[in-house]
Short mmCIF file of C-alpha atoms in Angstrom, two decimals:
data_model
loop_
_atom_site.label_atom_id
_atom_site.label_comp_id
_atom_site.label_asym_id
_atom_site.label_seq_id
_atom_site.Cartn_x
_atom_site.Cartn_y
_atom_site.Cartn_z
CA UNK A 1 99.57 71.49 99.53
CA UNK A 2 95.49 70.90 98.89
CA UNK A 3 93.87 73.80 97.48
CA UNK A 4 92.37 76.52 100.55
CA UNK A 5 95.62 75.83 102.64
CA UNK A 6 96.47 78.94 102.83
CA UNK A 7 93.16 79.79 104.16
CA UNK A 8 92.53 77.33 106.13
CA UNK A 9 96.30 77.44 108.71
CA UNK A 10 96.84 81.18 109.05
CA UNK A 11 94.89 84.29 110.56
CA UNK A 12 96.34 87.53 112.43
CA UNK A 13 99.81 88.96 111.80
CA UNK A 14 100.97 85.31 110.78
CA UNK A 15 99.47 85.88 107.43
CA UNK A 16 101.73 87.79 104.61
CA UNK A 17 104.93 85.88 106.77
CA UNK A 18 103.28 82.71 106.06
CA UNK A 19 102.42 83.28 102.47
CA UNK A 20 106.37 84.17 101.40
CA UNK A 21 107.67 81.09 103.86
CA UNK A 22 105.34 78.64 101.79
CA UNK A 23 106.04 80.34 98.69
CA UNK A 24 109.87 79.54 99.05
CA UNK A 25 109.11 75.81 99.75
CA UNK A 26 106.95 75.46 96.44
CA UNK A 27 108.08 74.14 93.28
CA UNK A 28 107.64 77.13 90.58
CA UNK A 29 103.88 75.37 89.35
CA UNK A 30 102.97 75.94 93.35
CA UNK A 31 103.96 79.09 93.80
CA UNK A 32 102.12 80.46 90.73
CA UNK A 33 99.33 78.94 92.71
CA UNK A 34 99.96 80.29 96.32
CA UNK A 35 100.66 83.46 94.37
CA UNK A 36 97.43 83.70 92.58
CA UNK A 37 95.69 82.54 95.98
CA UNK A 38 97.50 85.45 97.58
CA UNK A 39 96.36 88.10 94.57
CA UNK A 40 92.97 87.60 94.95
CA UNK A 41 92.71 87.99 98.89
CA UNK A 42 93.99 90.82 98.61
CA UNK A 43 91.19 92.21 95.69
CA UNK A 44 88.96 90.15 98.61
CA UNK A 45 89.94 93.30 101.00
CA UNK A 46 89.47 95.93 98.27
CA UNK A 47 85.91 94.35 97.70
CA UNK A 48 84.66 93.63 101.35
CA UNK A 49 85.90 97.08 102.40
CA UNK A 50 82.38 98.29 102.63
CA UNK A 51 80.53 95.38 104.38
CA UNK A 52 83.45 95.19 106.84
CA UNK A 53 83.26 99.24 107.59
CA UNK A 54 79.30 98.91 107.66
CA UNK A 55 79.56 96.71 110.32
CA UNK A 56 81.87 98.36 112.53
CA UNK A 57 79.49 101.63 112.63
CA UNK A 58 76.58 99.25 112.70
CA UNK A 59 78.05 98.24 115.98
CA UNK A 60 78.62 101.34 117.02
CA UNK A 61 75.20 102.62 116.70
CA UNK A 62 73.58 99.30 118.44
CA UNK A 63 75.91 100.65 121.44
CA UNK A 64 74.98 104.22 121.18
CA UNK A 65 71.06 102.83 120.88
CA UNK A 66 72.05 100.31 124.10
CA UNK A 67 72.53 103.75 126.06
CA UNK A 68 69.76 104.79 128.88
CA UNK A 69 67.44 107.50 126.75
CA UNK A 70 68.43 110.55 128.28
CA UNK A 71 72.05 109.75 127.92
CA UNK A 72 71.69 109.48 124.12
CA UNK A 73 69.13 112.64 124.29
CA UNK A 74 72.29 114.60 125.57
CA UNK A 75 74.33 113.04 122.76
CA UNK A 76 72.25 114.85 119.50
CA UNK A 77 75.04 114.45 117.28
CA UNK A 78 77.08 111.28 116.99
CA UNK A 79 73.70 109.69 114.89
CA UNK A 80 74.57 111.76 112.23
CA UNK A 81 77.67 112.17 112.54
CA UNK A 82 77.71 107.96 111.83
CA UNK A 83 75.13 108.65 108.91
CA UNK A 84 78.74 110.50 107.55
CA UNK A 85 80.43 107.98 108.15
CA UNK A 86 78.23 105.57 105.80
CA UNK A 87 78.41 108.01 103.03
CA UNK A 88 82.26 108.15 103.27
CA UNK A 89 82.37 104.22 103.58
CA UNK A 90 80.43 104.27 100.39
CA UNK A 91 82.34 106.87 98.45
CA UNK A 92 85.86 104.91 99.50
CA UNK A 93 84.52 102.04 98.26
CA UNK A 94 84.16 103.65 94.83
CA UNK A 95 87.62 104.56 94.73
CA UNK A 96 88.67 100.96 96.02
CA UNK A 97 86.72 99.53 92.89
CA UNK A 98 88.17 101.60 90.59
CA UNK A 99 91.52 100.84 92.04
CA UNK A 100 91.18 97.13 91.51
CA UNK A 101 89.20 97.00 88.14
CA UNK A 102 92.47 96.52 85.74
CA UNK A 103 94.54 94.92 88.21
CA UNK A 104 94.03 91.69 87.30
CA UNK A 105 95.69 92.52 83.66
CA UNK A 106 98.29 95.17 85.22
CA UNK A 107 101.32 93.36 85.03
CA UNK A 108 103.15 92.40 81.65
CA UNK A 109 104.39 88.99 82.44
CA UNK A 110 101.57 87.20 84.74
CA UNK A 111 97.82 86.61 84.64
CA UNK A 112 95.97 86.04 87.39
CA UNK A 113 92.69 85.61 86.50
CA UNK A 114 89.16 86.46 84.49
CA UNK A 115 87.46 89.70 85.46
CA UNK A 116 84.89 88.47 86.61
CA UNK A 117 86.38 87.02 89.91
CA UNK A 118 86.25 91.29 89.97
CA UNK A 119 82.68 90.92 90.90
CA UNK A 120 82.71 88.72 93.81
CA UNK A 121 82.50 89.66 97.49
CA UNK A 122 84.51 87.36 99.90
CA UNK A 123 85.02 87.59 103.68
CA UNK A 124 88.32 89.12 104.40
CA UNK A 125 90.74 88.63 107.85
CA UNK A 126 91.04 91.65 110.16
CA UNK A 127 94.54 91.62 109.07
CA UNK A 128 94.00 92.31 105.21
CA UNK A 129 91.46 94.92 106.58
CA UNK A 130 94.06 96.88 108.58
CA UNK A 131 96.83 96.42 105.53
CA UNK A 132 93.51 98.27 103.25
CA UNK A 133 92.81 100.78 105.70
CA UNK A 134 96.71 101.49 106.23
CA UNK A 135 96.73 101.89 102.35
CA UNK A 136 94.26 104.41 101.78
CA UNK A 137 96.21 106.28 104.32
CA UNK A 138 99.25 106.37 101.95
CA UNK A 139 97.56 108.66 99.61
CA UNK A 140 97.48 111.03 102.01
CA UNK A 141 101.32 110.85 102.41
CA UNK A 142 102.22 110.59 99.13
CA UNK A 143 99.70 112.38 96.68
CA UNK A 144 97.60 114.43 98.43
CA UNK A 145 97.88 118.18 99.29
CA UNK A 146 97.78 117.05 102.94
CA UNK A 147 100.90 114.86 102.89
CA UNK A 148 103.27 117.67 102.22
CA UNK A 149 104.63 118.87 105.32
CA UNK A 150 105.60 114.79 105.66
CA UNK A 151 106.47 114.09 102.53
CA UNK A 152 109.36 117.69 103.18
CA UNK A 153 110.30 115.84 106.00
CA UNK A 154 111.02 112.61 104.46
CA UNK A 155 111.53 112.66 101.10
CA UNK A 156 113.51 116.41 100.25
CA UNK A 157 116.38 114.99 102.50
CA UNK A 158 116.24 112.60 99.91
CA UNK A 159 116.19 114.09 96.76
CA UNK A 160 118.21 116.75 97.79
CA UNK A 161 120.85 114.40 98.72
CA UNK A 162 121.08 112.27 95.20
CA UNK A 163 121.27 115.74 93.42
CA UNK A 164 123.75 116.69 96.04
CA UNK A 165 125.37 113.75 94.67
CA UNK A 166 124.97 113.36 91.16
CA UNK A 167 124.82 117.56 89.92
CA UNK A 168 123.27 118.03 86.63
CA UNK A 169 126.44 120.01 85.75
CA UNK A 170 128.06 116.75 86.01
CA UNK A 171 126.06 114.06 84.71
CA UNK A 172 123.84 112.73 82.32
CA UNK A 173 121.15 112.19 84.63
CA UNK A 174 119.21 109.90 82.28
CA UNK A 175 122.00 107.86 82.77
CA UNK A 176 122.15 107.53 86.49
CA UNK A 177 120.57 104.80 87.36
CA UNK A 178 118.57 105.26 91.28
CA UNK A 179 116.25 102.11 92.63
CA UNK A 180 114.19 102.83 95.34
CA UNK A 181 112.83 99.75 97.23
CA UNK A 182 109.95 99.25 99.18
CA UNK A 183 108.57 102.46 96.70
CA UNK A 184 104.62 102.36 98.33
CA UNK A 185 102.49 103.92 96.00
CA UNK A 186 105.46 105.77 94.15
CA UNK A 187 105.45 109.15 95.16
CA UNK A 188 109.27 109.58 95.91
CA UNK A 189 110.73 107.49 92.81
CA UNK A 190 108.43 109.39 90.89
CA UNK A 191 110.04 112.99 91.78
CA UNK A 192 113.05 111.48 91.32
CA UNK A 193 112.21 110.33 87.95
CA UNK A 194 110.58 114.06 87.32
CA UNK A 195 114.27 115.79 87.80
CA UNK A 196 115.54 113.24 84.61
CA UNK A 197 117.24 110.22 86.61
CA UNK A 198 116.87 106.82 86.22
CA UNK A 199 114.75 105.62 88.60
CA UNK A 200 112.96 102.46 89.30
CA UNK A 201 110.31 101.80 92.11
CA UNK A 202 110.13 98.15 93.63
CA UNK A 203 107.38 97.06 95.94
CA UNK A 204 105.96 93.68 96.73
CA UNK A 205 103.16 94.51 98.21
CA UNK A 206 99.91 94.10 96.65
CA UNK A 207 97.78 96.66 98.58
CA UNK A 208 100.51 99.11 97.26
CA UNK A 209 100.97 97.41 93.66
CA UNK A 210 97.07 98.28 92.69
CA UNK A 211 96.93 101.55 94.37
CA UNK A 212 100.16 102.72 92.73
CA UNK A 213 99.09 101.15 89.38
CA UNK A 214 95.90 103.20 89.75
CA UNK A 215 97.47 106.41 90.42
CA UNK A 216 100.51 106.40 88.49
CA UNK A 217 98.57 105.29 85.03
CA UNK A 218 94.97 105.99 85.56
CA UNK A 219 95.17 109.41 87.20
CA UNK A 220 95.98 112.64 85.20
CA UNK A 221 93.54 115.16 86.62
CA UNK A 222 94.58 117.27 89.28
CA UNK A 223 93.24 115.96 92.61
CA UNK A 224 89.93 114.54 90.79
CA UNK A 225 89.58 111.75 93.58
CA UNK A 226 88.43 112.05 96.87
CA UNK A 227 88.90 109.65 99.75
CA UNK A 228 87.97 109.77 104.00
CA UNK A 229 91.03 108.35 105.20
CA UNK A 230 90.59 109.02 108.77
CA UNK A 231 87.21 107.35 108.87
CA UNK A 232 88.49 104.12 110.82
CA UNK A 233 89.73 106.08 113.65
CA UNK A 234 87.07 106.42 116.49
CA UNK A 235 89.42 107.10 118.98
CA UNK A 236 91.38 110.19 119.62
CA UNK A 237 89.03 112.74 117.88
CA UNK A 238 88.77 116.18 119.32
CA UNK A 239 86.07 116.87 116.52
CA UNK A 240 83.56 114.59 115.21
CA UNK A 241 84.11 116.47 112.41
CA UNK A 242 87.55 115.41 112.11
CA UNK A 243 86.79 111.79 111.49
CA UNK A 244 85.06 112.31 108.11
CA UNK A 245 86.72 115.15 106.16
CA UNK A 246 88.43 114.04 102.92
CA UNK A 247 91.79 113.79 100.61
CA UNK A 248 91.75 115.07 96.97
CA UNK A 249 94.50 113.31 95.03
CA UNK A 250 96.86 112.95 92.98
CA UNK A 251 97.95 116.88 93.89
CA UNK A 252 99.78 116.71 90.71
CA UNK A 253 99.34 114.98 87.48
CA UNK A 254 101.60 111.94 87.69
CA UNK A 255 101.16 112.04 83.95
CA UNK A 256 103.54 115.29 83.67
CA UNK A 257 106.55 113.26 83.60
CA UNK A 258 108.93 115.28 80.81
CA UNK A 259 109.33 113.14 77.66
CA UNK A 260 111.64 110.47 77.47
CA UNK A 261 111.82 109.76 80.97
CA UNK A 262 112.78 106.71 82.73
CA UNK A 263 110.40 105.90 85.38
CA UNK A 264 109.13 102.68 86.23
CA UNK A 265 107.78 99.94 88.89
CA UNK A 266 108.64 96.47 90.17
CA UNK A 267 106.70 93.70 91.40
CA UNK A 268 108.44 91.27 93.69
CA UNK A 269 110.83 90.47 97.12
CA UNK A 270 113.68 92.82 96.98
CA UNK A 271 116.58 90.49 97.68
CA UNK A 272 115.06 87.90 94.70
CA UNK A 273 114.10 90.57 92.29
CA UNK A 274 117.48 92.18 92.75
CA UNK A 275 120.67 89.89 92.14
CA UNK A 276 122.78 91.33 89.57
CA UNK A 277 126.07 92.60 90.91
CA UNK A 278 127.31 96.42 90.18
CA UNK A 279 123.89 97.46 88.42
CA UNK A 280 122.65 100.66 90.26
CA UNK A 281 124.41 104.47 90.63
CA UNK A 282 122.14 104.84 93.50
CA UNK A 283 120.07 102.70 95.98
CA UNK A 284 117.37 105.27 98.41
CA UNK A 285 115.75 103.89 100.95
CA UNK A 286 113.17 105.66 103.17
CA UNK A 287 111.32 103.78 105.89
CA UNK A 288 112.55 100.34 104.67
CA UNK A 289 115.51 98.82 106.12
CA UNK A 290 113.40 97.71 109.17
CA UNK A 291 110.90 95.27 106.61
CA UNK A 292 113.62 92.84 106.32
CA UNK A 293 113.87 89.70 109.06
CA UNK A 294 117.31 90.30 108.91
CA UNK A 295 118.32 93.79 108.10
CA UNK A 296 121.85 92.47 106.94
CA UNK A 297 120.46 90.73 103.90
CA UNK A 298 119.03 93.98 103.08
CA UNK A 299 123.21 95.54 103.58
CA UNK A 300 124.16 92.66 101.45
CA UNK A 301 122.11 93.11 98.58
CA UNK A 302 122.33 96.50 98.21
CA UNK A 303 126.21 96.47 98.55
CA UNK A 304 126.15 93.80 95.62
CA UNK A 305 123.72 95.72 93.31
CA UNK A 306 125.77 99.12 93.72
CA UNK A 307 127.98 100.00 90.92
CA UNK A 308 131.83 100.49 92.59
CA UNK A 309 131.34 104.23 93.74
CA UNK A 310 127.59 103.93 94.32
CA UNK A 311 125.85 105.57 97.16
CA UNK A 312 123.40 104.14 99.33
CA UNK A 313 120.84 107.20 100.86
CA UNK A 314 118.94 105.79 103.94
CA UNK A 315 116.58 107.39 105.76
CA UNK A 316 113.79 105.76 109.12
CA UNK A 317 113.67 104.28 111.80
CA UNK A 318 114.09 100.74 113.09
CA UNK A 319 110.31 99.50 113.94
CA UNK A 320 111.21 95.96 112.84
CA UNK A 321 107.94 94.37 110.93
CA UNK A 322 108.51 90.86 112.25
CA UNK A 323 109.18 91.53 116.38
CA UNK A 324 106.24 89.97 117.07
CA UNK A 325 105.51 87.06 114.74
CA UNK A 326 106.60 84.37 117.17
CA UNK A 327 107.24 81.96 114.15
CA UNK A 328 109.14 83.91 112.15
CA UNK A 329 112.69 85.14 111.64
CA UNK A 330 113.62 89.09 113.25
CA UNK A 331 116.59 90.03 114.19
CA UNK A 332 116.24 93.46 116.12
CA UNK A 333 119.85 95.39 115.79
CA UNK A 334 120.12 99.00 117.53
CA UNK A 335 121.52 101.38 114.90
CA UNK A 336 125.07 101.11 116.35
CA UNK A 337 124.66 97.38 115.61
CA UNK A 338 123.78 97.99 111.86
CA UNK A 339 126.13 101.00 111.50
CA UNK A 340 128.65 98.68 112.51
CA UNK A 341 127.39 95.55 109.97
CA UNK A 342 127.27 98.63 107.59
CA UNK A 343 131.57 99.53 107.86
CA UNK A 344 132.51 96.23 108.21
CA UNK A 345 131.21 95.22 104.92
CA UNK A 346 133.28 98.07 103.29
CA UNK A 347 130.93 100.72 102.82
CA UNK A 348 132.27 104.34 103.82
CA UNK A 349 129.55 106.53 105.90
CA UNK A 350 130.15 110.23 104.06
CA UNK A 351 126.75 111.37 105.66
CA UNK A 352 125.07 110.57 109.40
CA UNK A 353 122.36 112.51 110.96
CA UNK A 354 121.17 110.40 113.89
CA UNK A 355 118.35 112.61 114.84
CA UNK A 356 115.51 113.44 112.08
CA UNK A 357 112.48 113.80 113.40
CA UNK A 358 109.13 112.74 110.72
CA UNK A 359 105.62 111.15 110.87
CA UNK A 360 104.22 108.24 109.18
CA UNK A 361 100.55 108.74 107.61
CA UNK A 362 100.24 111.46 110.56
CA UNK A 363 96.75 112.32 110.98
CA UNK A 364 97.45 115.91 111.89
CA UNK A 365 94.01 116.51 113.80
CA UNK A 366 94.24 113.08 116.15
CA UNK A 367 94.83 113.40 120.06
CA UNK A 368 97.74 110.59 119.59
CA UNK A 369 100.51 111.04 117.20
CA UNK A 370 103.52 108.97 116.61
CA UNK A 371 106.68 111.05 115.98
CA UNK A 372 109.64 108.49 114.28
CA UNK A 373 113.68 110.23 115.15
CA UNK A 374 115.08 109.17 111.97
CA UNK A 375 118.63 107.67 110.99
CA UNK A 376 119.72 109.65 107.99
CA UNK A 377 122.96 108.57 106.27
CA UNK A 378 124.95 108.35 103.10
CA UNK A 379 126.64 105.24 102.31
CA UNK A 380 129.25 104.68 99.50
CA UNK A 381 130.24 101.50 97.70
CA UNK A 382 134.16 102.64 97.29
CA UNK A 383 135.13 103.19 94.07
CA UNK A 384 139.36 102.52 94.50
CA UNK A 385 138.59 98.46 94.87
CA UNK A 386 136.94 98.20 91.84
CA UNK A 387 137.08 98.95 88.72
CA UNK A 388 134.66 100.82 86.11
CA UNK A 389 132.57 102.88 88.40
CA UNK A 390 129.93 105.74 87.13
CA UNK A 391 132.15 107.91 85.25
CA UNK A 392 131.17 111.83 85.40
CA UNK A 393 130.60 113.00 82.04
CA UNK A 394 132.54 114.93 80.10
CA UNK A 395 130.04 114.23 77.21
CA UNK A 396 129.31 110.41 78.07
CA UNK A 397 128.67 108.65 81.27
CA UNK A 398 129.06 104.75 81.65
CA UNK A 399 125.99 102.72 80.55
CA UNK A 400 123.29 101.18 82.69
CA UNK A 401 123.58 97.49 82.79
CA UNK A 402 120.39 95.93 81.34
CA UNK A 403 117.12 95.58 83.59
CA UNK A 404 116.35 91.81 84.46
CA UNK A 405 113.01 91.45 81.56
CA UNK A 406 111.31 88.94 84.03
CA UNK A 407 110.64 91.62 86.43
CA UNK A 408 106.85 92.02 86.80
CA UNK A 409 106.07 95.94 85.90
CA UNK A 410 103.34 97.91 86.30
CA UNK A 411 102.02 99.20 82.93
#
């Protein structure tokens, strides 16, 4: 492959698919390459962020200004209310820079490049723009003040469910090992790790992998940044108002871990990142299953990572990522379908709630919201085929097996 391939063949939705297809045809030098090629358009997005907003209310006001006079005299305040709209664009972008500015050096086993690439401004796709915008909108969800009625919704059934499972009274909780793929920018492996388990984030996305780096290690005063997440939504707004008011995060100091804990974050694809059998007490997934072109590789690998008497806690919907990409891999299974895939390949359902209702990065004030009824469930890995399962402590628990070292980790 010449260098600017990846550039050059793909546009629209095609575009993170095509990136992980070519990566698995590479030879290791190549995908370093594609990978680094991939890394940098997505800094691209963080950087053009503000040239590609100021356009889009540039165009808006040449279309308010392409109105007949005394329709725009009866209109007194959408010409300001766009003047709010720069100054939010502009104060985003500050927190989009400061997101990005030790990325390149923010994992402990790759470089990507100098700093300096930092400084450049590159066109972006629509696509990366939508991934940035959908980004900022996860700080909402998971650090801000805002995002707690969804993060109740989503996450307590959660936690409450893995201390349900693994009681303090019983366990060692440092030793209880909990991996929670497809973490986003952290927020629920973090709590997790703030009750004294074991617990370890993965994500592969790189929109997520800076923002989470950012908060997680360069955050420590209580809701000290400020973002206008909503900005990008002209539509649906019963106040114009409601487009530009603003997020404080982090609403707690993700600093405040107690000593000693265990807490940390993964770069890389689930299923490749994650191969070594009987690892993991606990596997919690929330919004996730549905990111897989197959959700049955997903079963697979987190039956074989499970320790014998593991749990698996699930918890969304089934909006499968890849319906649409016409080139590309999706199989779309009803629940019954995957419940189904689930038994067969041994697991025993102990917990099923078929009807949770939650959001997803609601914005509480639009005219359109999207309301997501939830699969909830408790899967476990039974412990009477195997043999050397967590043990509950009577002064000891069973060891983790080691972490794999080449996992890429956020500092």
């Amino acid at each position: 492959m010449a260098d600017g391939t990846v550039e050059q063949v793909i546009d629209g939705e095609q575009e993170e698919a095509y990136f992980y297809r070519e990566r698995m045809k590479c030879t290791p030098e190549e995908e370093t390459r594609l990978e680094r090629q991939h890394f940098w358009k997505v800094i691209d997005a963080f950087r053009y962020y503000r040239l590609h907003l100021q356009e889009r209310v540039n165009r808006a006001e040449r279309q308010f200004r392409s109105l007949p006079e005394h329709h725009q005299m009866l209109l007194p305040g959408v010409l300001p209310n766009l003047a709010r709209i720069r100054r939010s664009v502009d104060q985003n972008q500050e927190v989009l820079q400061a997101i990005i500015l030790n990325s390149a050096h923010m994992f402990e086993n790759m470089e990507y490049g100098e700093e300096d690439d930092l400084k450049k401004v590159r066109p972006s796709s629509t696509f990366d723009m939508d991934k940035l915008k959908s980004t900022i909108k996860q700080f909402v969800r998971d650090w801000s003040d805002a995002g707690q009625a969804e993060r109740d919704s989503c996450y307590l059934p959660l936690i409450k469910e893995v201390q349900r499972l693994f009681p303090r009274e019983k366990y060692d909780l440092s030793k209880v090992s909990v991996l929670v793929p497809g973490a986003g920018l952290g927020r629920l492996a973090w709590e997790i790790a703030r009750l004294g388990y074991a617990c370890q984030g993965n994500e592969w996305s790189f929109f997520m992998l800076f923002s989470s780096n950012f908060v997680l290690n360069r955050c420590e005063k209580i809701n000290s940044m400020t973002l206008y997440p909503w900005i990008h939504q002209f539509s649906n707004n019963k106040r114009s108002s409601d487009q530009t008011r603003s997020i404080t995060f982090p609403d707690v100091n993700p600093q405040s871990l107690p000593p000693n804990s265990d807490f940390s974050m993964v770069a890389g694809d689930f299923q490749e990142v994650y191969t070594e059998p009987d690892t993991w007490d606990c596997v919690v997934t929330c919004f996730f299953i549905d990111t897989a072109h197959n959700v049955i590789d997903y079963v697979e690998t987190i039956w074989n990572i499970l320790k014998p008497g593991g749990v698996w806690i699930n918890l969304g919907p089934l909006l499968y990522h890849f319906e649409n990409m016409a080139n590309e891999l999706s199989i779309e299974l009803s629940y019954e379908d995957v419940r189904t895939a689930i038994l067969k390949y041994g697991f025993q359902l102990e917990v099923e709630r078929e009807s949770v209702p939650t959001t997803y990065t609601e914005n509480d004030r639009s005219m359109l919201k999207y309301l997501y009824d939830c699969v909830f469930f408790v899967a476990r890995k039974p412990n009477h085929l195997y043999a050397n399962g967590l043990q509950a402590v009577n002064g000891n628990t069973s060891e983790l097996s080691p972490r794999r070292e080449s996992c890429k980790r956020l500092t």
